[in-house]
Coordinates of C-alpha atoms in Angstrom, one line a residue:
X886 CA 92.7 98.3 123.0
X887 CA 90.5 99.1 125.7
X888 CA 87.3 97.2 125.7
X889 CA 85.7 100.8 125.7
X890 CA 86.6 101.1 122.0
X891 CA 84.0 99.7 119.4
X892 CA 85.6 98.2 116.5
X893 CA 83.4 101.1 114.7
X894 CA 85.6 103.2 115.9
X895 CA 88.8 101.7 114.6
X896 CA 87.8 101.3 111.4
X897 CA 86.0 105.2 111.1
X898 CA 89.7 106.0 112.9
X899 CA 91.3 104.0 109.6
X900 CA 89.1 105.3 107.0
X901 CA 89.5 109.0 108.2
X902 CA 92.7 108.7 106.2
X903 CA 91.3 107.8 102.8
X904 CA 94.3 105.8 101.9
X905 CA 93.8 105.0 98.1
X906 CA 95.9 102.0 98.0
X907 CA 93.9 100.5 101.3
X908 CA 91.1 98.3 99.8
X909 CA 90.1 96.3 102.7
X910 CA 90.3 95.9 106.5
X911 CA 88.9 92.8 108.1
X912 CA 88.8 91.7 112.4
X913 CA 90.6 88.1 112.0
X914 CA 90.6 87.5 115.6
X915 CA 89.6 89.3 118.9
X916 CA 91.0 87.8 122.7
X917 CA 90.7 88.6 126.4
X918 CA 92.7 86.8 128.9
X919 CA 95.9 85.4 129.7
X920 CA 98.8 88.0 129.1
X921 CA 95.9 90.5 128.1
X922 CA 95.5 93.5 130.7
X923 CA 91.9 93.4 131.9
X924 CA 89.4 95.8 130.7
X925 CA 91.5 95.5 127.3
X926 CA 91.3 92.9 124.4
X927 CA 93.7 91.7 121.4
X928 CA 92.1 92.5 117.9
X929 CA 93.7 90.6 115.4
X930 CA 93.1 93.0 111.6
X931 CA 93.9 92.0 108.4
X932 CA 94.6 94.9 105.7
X933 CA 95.1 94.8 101.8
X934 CA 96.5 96.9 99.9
X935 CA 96.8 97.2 95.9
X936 CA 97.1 99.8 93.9
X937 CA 95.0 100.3 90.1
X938 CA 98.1 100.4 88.2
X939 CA 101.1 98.9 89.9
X940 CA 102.6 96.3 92.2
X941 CA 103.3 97.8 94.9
X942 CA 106.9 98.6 96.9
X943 CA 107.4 96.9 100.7
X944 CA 108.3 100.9 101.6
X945 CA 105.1 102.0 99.9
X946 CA 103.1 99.4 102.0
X947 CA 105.0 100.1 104.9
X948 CA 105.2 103.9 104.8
X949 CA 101.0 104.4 104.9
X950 CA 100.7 101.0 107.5
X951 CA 102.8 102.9 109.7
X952 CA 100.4 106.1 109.7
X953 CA 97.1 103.7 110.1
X954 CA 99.4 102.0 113.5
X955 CA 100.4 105.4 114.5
X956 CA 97.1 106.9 114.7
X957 CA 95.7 104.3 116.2
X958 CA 98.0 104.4 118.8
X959 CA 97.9 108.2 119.2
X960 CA 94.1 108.2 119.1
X961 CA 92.6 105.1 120.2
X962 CA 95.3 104.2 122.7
X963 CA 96.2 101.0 121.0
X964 CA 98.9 98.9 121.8
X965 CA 100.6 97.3 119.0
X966 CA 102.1 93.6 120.1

């Protein structure tokens, strides 16, 4: 992402979508430099999900992931590597 977006943002972006089974999202890592484009970093985030009553399905993980990726591509201008 651009260096011009606040991690605030990101996560506000992420909650926005009040994804039940999304109980956590954590910044594991954050880089600038060598095959990074400058004025952007590399933001390393960590989600977990679980749902109240269930284990839950690889395609129900993957199906709400892929909306949290997509909008913060589409809104943020995030790169996904």
């Amino acid at each position: 992402v651009k260096d011009s977006v606040a991690l605030k943002q990101i996560l506000d972006d992420i909650s926005r979508h009040k994804i039940e089974t999304l109980k956590a999202t954590e910044l594991k890592d954050e880089y600038r430099g060598e095959g990074i484009q400058a004025g952007h970093r590399a933001l390393t985030l960590s989600f977990t999900y679980q749902a109240k009553n269930k284990t839950l399905t690889d395609e129900e993980v993957d199906k709400v992931h892929s909306l949290v990726v997509e909008s913060l591509i589409n809104r943020l201008g995030a790169i996904q590597r």
